[in-house]
Amino acid sequence: MPADGVRPGVRLLEAVSEAARNTDISVKSAGCLGNCRRGISVAMLRPGGWSYLFGELEETSADDILAGAALFATSSDGFMPFGARPEALKRGLIARIPTFDHLKDLP
Amino acid sequence: MPADGVRPGVRLLEAVSEAARNTDISVKSAGCLGNCRRGISVAMLRPGGWSYLFGELEETSADDILAGAALFATSSDGFMPFGARPEALKRGLIARIPTFDHLKDLP
């Protein structure tokens, strides 16, 4: 906990919220994502896509998060392309999870 | 890769599918969950609940997975209770992610 009492994850939330203003990207504070061992965590969801979780993020990761979210939002297959992703979202990938919509299509 | 060419995750899938027969639990093979560094992985989803991802599972984890899934399916708040969970699903928790339904309710 830093001296001013504001956790790094809260600072990142504020920075991402600010960066997402005037975009179609919605930013929410979601509570515990069960990933404490791997630093600041962010989940990304989109209609028709799998859900992603990233960790090992920094207070300064807001621009990378927004860039990844925009990439995810505009992908044609519902996945976030790996190659074009900011480095922080390559090394910080924790998991991706299908949604019920996808499970319906699986045998 | 074992000598018989059947991956441990495939064996686990078969064992979980068999264990789930005659239950309301649906078992699907979902492809890459982005969690290769932490062993065999299983995602669990339920209507009205968050989504969970577990790793570090073994070929022999089918009973633990089924017990956790039943606990999750019957919880009243949509979360999988921690204390009653099989040990494999305590130490193997990778992440939990809210769904769109939950995000709607967040400020």
mmCIF file of C-alpha atoms in Angstrom:
data_model
loop_
_atom_site.group_PDB
_atom_site.id
_atom_site.type_symbol
_atom_site.label_atom_id
_atom_site.label_comp_id
_atom_site.label_asym_id
_atom_site.label_seq_id
_atom_site.Cartn_x
_atom_site.Cartn_y
_atom_site.Cartn_z
ATOM 1 C CA MET A 1 0.000 0.000 0.000
ATOM 2 C CA PRO A 2 1.599 3.334 -1.024
ATOM 3 C CA ALA A 3 2.020 6.186 1.459
ATOM 4 C CA ASP A 4 -1.010 8.079 0.117
ATOM 5 C CA GLY A 5 -3.228 5.032 0.687
ATOM 6 C CA VAL A 6 -4.355 4.739 -2.942
ATOM 7 C CA ARG A 7 -3.724 1.245 -4.307
ATOM 8 C CA PRO A 8 -2.001 0.981 -7.702
ATOM 9 C CA GLY A 9 -5.013 -0.886 -9.095
ATOM 10 C CA VAL A 10 -7.279 2.023 -8.182
ATOM 11 C CA ARG A 11 -4.946 4.445 -9.924
ATOM 12 C CA LEU A 12 -4.983 2.221 -12.987
ATOM 13 C CA LEU A 13 -8.790 2.039 -12.894
ATOM 14 C CA GLU A 14 -8.955 5.833 -12.828
ATOM 15 C CA ALA A 15 -6.484 6.140 -15.695
ATOM 16 C CA VAL A 16 -8.317 3.562 -17.827
ATOM 17 C CA SER A 17 -11.676 5.201 -17.110
ATOM 18 C CA GLU A 18 -10.266 8.542 -18.199
ATOM 19 C CA ALA A 19 -8.677 7.075 -21.338
ATOM 20 C CA ALA A 20 -11.926 5.317 -22.283
ATOM 21 C CA ARG A 21 -13.997 8.484 -22.045
ATOM 22 C CA ASN A 22 -15.530 9.273 -25.435
ATOM 23 C CA THR A 23 -15.033 5.702 -26.623
ATOM 24 C CA ASP A 24 -17.479 2.785 -26.760
ATOM 25 C CA ILE A 25 -15.394 0.934 -24.165
ATOM 26 C CA SER A 26 -17.049 0.583 -20.767
ATOM 27 C CA VAL A 27 -14.842 0.444 -17.660
ATOM 28 C CA LYS A 28 -16.050 -1.099 -14.386
ATOM 29 C CA SER A 29 -14.534 -1.973 -11.035
ATOM 30 C CA ALA A 30 -15.352 -5.638 -10.544
ATOM 31 C CA GLY A 31 -13.929 -6.764 -7.193
ATOM 32 C CA CYS A 32 -11.729 -9.812 -6.682
ATOM 33 C CA LEU A 33 -10.720 -11.652 -9.849
ATOM 34 C CA GLY A 34 -8.957 -14.412 -7.910
ATOM 35 C CA ASN A 35 -5.567 -13.571 -9.377
ATOM 36 C CA CYS A 36 -3.761 -11.893 -6.472
ATOM 37 C CA ARG A 37 -0.470 -13.643 -7.093
ATOM 38 C CA ARG A 38 0.035 -11.969 -10.450
ATOM 39 C CA GLY A 39 -0.343 -8.280 -9.816
ATOM 40 C CA ILE A 40 -2.952 -5.838 -11.027
ATOM 41 C CA SER A 41 -5.563 -7.663 -13.066
ATOM 42 C CA VAL A 42 -8.023 -6.653 -15.751
ATOM 43 C CA ALA A 43 -10.810 -8.731 -17.296
ATOM 44 C CA MET A 44 -12.080 -7.902 -20.791
ATOM 45 C CA LEU A 45 -15.445 -9.014 -22.150
ATOM 46 C CA ARG A 46 -17.240 -8.321 -25.388
ATOM 47 C CA PRO A 47 -20.463 -9.578 -26.924
ATOM 48 C CA GLY A 48 -19.718 -12.553 -29.153
ATOM 49 C CA GLY A 49 -16.178 -12.959 -27.804
ATOM 50 C CA TRP A 50 -14.398 -15.047 -25.242
ATOM 51 C CA SER A 51 -13.564 -13.379 -21.919
ATOM 52 C CA TYR A 52 -9.922 -12.503 -21.196
ATOM 53 C CA LEU A 53 -8.009 -11.979 -18.008
ATOM 54 C CA PHE A 54 -4.685 -10.147 -17.859
ATOM 55 C CA GLY A 55 -2.339 -9.709 -14.912
ATOM 56 C CA GLU A 56 1.066 -8.234 -14.105
ATOM 57 C CA LEU A 57 -0.196 -4.820 -15.150
ATOM 58 C CA GLU A 58 1.178 -1.508 -13.883
ATOM 59 C CA GLU A 59 -0.290 1.822 -12.893
ATOM 60 C CA THR A 60 0.999 3.020 -16.261
ATOM 61 C CA SER A 61 -0.748 0.328 -18.348
ATOM 62 C CA ALA A 62 -3.871 2.328 -19.214
ATOM 63 C CA ASP A 63 -2.904 3.041 -22.817
ATOM 64 C CA ASP A 64 -1.979 -0.606 -23.426
ATOM 65 C CA ILE A 65 -5.284 -1.750 -21.953
ATOM 66 C CA LEU A 66 -7.256 0.638 -24.121
ATOM 67 C CA ALA A 67 -5.323 -0.396 -27.234
ATOM 68 C CA GLY A 68 -5.982 -4.067 -26.444
ATOM 69 C CA ALA A 69 -9.646 -3.429 -25.760
ATOM 70 C CA ALA A 70 -10.042 -1.603 -29.076
ATOM 71 C CA LEU A 71 -8.302 -4.480 -30.868
ATOM 72 C CA PHE A 72 -10.571 -6.977 -29.119
ATOM 73 C CA ALA A 73 -13.723 -4.965 -29.809
ATOM 74 C CA THR A 74 -13.056 -4.830 -33.544
ATOM 75 C CA SER A 75 -11.769 -8.361 -34.160
ATOM 76 C CA SER A 76 -13.869 -10.351 -36.580
ATOM 77 C CA ASP A 77 -13.680 -13.702 -34.779
ATOM 78 C CA GLY A 78 -14.274 -12.660 -31.156
ATOM 79 C CA PHE A 79 -10.643 -13.266 -30.125
ATOM 80 C CA MET A 80 -8.006 -10.651 -29.370
ATOM 81 C CA PRO A 81 -5.289 -11.039 -32.036
ATOM 82 C CA PHE A 82 -1.974 -11.921 -30.397
ATOM 83 C CA GLY A 83 0.552 -10.332 -32.718
ATOM 84 C CA ALA A 84 -0.929 -6.834 -32.738
ATOM 85 C CA ARG A 85 -1.480 -6.785 -28.987
ATOM 86 C CA PRO A 86 0.549 -4.416 -26.760
ATOM 87 C CA GLU A 87 3.441 -6.278 -25.090
ATOM 88 C CA ALA A 88 1.821 -5.944 -21.652
ATOM 89 C CA LEU A 89 -1.167 -7.962 -22.903
ATOM 90 C CA LYS A 90 1.054 -10.631 -24.436
ATOM 91 C CA ARG A 91 3.144 -11.384 -21.365
ATOM 92 C CA GLY A 92 0.274 -10.633 -18.972
ATOM 93 C CA LEU A 93 -2.263 -13.069 -20.409
ATOM 94 C CA ILE A 94 -3.612 -15.144 -17.542
ATOM 95 C CA ALA A 95 -6.486 -16.921 -19.212
ATOM 96 C CA ARG A 96 -9.275 -16.752 -21.741
ATOM 97 C CA ILE A 97 -12.643 -18.357 -21.109
ATOM 98 C CA PRO A 98 -15.496 -19.124 -23.494
ATOM 99 C CA THR A 99 -18.965 -17.830 -22.715
ATOM 100 C CA PHE A 100 -22.216 -19.762 -22.719
ATOM 101 C CA ASP A 101 -22.831 -18.581 -26.260
ATOM 102 C CA HIS A 102 -19.712 -20.406 -27.424
ATOM 103 C CA LEU A 103 -20.338 -23.511 -25.361
ATOM 104 C CA LYS A 104 -23.686 -23.974 -27.068
ATOM 105 C CA ASP A 105 -21.840 -24.561 -30.330
ATOM 106 C CA LEU A 106 -19.411 -27.138 -28.946
ATOM 107 C CA PRO A 107 -20.129 -30.870 -29.274
ATOM 108 C CA MET B 1 3.230 -36.446 -24.438
ATOM 109 C CA PRO B 2 2.822 -39.943 -22.964
ATOM 110 C CA ALA B 3 3.889 -43.043 -24.891
ATOM 111 C CA ASP B 4 0.329 -43.908 -25.904
ATOM 112 C CA GLY B 5 -0.119 -40.454 -27.451
ATOM 113 C CA VAL B 6 -3.135 -39.506 -25.340
ATOM 114 C CA ARG B 7 -2.596 -36.206 -23.567
ATOM 115 C CA PRO B 8 -3.360 -36.066 -19.827
ATOM 116 C CA GLY B 9 -5.938 -33.333 -20.447
ATOM 117 C CA VAL B 10 -7.816 -35.594 -22.848
ATOM 118 C CA ARG B 11 -7.848 -38.380 -20.266
ATOM 119 C CA LEU B 12 -9.186 -35.925 -17.708
ATOM 120 C CA LEU B 13 -11.871 -34.756 -20.135
ATOM 121 C CA GLU B 14 -12.971 -38.354 -20.640
ATOM 122 C CA ALA B 15 -13.028 -39.023 -16.903
ATOM 123 C CA VAL B 16 -15.006 -35.857 -16.149
ATOM 124 C CA SER B 17 -17.469 -36.594 -18.959
ATOM 125 C CA GLU B 18 -18.005 -40.078 -17.544
ATOM 126 C CA ALA B 19 -18.400 -38.779 -13.979
ATOM 127 C CA ALA B 20 -20.899 -36.150 -15.116
ATOM 128 C CA ARG B 21 -23.133 -38.646 -16.881
ATOM 129 C CA ASN B 22 -26.593 -38.667 -15.273
ATOM 130 C CA THR B 23 -25.984 -35.257 -13.700
ATOM 131 C CA ASP B 24 -27.093 -31.795 -14.841
ATOM 132 C CA ILE B 25 -23.453 -30.831 -15.390
ATOM 133 C CA SER B 26 -22.463 -30.381 -19.024
ATOM 134 C CA VAL B 27 -18.858 -31.138 -20.042
ATOM 135 C CA LYS B 28 -17.292 -29.655 -23.184
ATOM 136 C CA SER B 29 -13.848 -29.549 -24.750
ATOM 137 C CA ALA B 30 -13.144 -25.873 -25.291
ATOM 138 C CA GLY B 31 -9.727 -25.488 -26.904
ATOM 139 C CA CYS B 32 -6.978 -23.211 -25.647
ATOM 140 C CA LEU B 33 -7.729 -21.406 -22.394
ATOM 141 C CA GLY B 34 -4.485 -19.405 -22.526
ATOM 142 C CA ASN B 35 -3.133 -20.990 -19.356
ATOM 143 C CA CYS B 36 -0.443 -23.361 -20.647
ATOM 144 C CA ARG B 37 2.066 -22.506 -17.949
ATOM 145 C CA ARG B 38 -0.112 -23.913 -15.187
ATOM 146 C CA GLY B 39 -0.972 -27.419 -16.268
ATOM 147 C CA ILE B 40 -4.305 -28.939 -17.191
ATOM 148 C CA SER B 41 -7.010 -26.289 -17.054
ATOM 149 C CA VAL B 42 -10.755 -26.349 -16.593
ATOM 150 C CA ALA B 43 -13.218 -23.465 -16.932
ATOM 151 C CA MET B 44 -16.540 -23.589 -15.087
ATOM 152 C CA LEU B 45 -19.560 -21.481 -16.015
ATOM 153 C CA ARG B 46 -23.080 -21.357 -14.684
ATOM 154 C CA PRO B 47 -26.074 -19.144 -15.378
ATOM 155 C CA GLY B 48 -26.133 -16.275 -12.904
ATOM 156 C CA GLY B 49 -22.586 -16.970 -11.713
ATOM 157 C CA TRP B 50 -19.107 -15.690 -12.381
ATOM 158 C CA SER B 51 -16.871 -17.826 -14.611
ATOM 159 C CA TYR B 52 -13.979 -19.711 -13.003
ATOM 160 C CA LEU B 53 -10.724 -21.028 -14.325
ATOM 161 C CA PHE B 54 -8.687 -23.694 -12.551
ATOM 162 C CA GLY B 55 -5.239 -25.021 -13.427
ATOM 163 C CA GLU B 56 -2.630 -27.425 -12.056
ATOM 164 C CA LEU B 57 -5.118 -30.263 -12.373
ATOM 165 C CA GLU B 58 -4.208 -33.932 -12.825
ATOM 166 C CA GLU B 59 -5.587 -36.821 -14.817
ATOM 167 C CA THR B 60 -7.039 -37.978 -11.509
ATOM 168 C CA SER B 61 -8.898 -34.731 -10.730
ATOM 169 C CA ALA B 62 -12.273 -35.732 -12.191
ATOM 170 C CA ASP B 63 -13.993 -36.325 -8.854
ATOM 171 C CA ASP B 64 -12.710 -33.019 -7.462
ATOM 172 C CA ILE B 65 -13.914 -31.178 -10.552
ATOM 173 C CA LEU B 66 -17.356 -32.735 -10.316
ATOM 174 C CA ALA B 67 -17.598 -31.962 -6.605
ATOM 175 C CA GLY B 68 -16.605 -28.334 -7.273
ATOM 176 C CA ALA B 69 -19.045 -28.031 -10.159
ATOM 177 C CA ALA B 70 -21.895 -29.353 -8.005
ATOM 178 C CA LEU B 71 -20.954 -26.903 -5.246
ATOM 179 C CA PHE B 72 -20.870 -24.065 -7.774
ATOM 180 C CA ALA B 73 -24.165 -25.090 -9.397
ATOM 181 C CA THR B 74 -26.022 -25.042 -6.106
ATOM 182 C CA SER B 75 -24.521 -21.942 -4.468
ATOM 183 C CA SER B 76 -27.034 -19.245 -3.698
ATOM 184 C CA ASP B 77 -24.894 -16.248 -4.665
ATOM 185 C CA GLY B 78 -23.351 -17.433 -7.947
ATOM 186 C CA PHE B 79 -19.877 -17.929 -6.447
ATOM 187 C CA MET B 80 -18.164 -21.208 -5.634
ATOM 188 C CA PRO B 81 -17.722 -21.316 -1.843
ATOM 189 C CA PHE B 82 -14.026 -21.509 -0.970
ATOM 190 C CA GLY B 83 -14.049 -23.488 2.264
ATOM 191 C CA ALA B 84 -16.081 -26.451 1.007
ATOM 192 C CA ARG B 85 -14.152 -26.709 -2.257
ATOM 193 C CA PRO B 86 -11.903 -29.730 -2.939
ATOM 194 C CA GLU B 87 -8.242 -28.870 -2.260
ATOM 195 C CA ALA B 88 -7.393 -29.088 -5.967
ATOM 196 C CA LEU B 89 -9.827 -26.238 -6.656
ATOM 197 C CA LYS B 90 -8.434 -24.134 -3.837
ATOM 198 C CA ARG B 91 -4.792 -24.255 -4.830
ATOM 199 C CA GLY B 92 -5.604 -24.449 -8.552
ATOM 200 C CA LEU B 93 -7.707 -21.302 -8.785
ATOM 201 C CA ILE B 94 -6.352 -19.218 -11.646
ATOM 202 C CA ALA B 95 -9.033 -16.582 -11.980
ATOM 203 C CA ARG B 96 -12.700 -15.767 -11.765
ATOM 204 C CA ILE B 97 -14.343 -13.390 -14.203
ATOM 205 C CA PRO B 98 -17.726 -11.669 -14.035
ATOM 206 C CA THR B 99 -20.152 -12.020 -16.925
ATOM 207 C CA PHE B 100 -22.032 -9.287 -18.751
ATOM 208 C CA ASP B 101 -25.017 -9.928 -16.500
ATOM 209 C CA HIS B 102 -22.964 -8.914 -13.475
ATOM 210 C CA LEU B 103 -21.308 -5.971 -15.175
ATOM 211 C CA LYS B 104 -24.708 -4.468 -15.875
ATOM 212 C CA ASP B 105 -25.209 -4.087 -12.135
ATOM 213 C CA LEU B 106 -21.873 -2.406 -11.454
ATOM 214 C CA PRO B 107 -21.592 1.388 -11.267
#
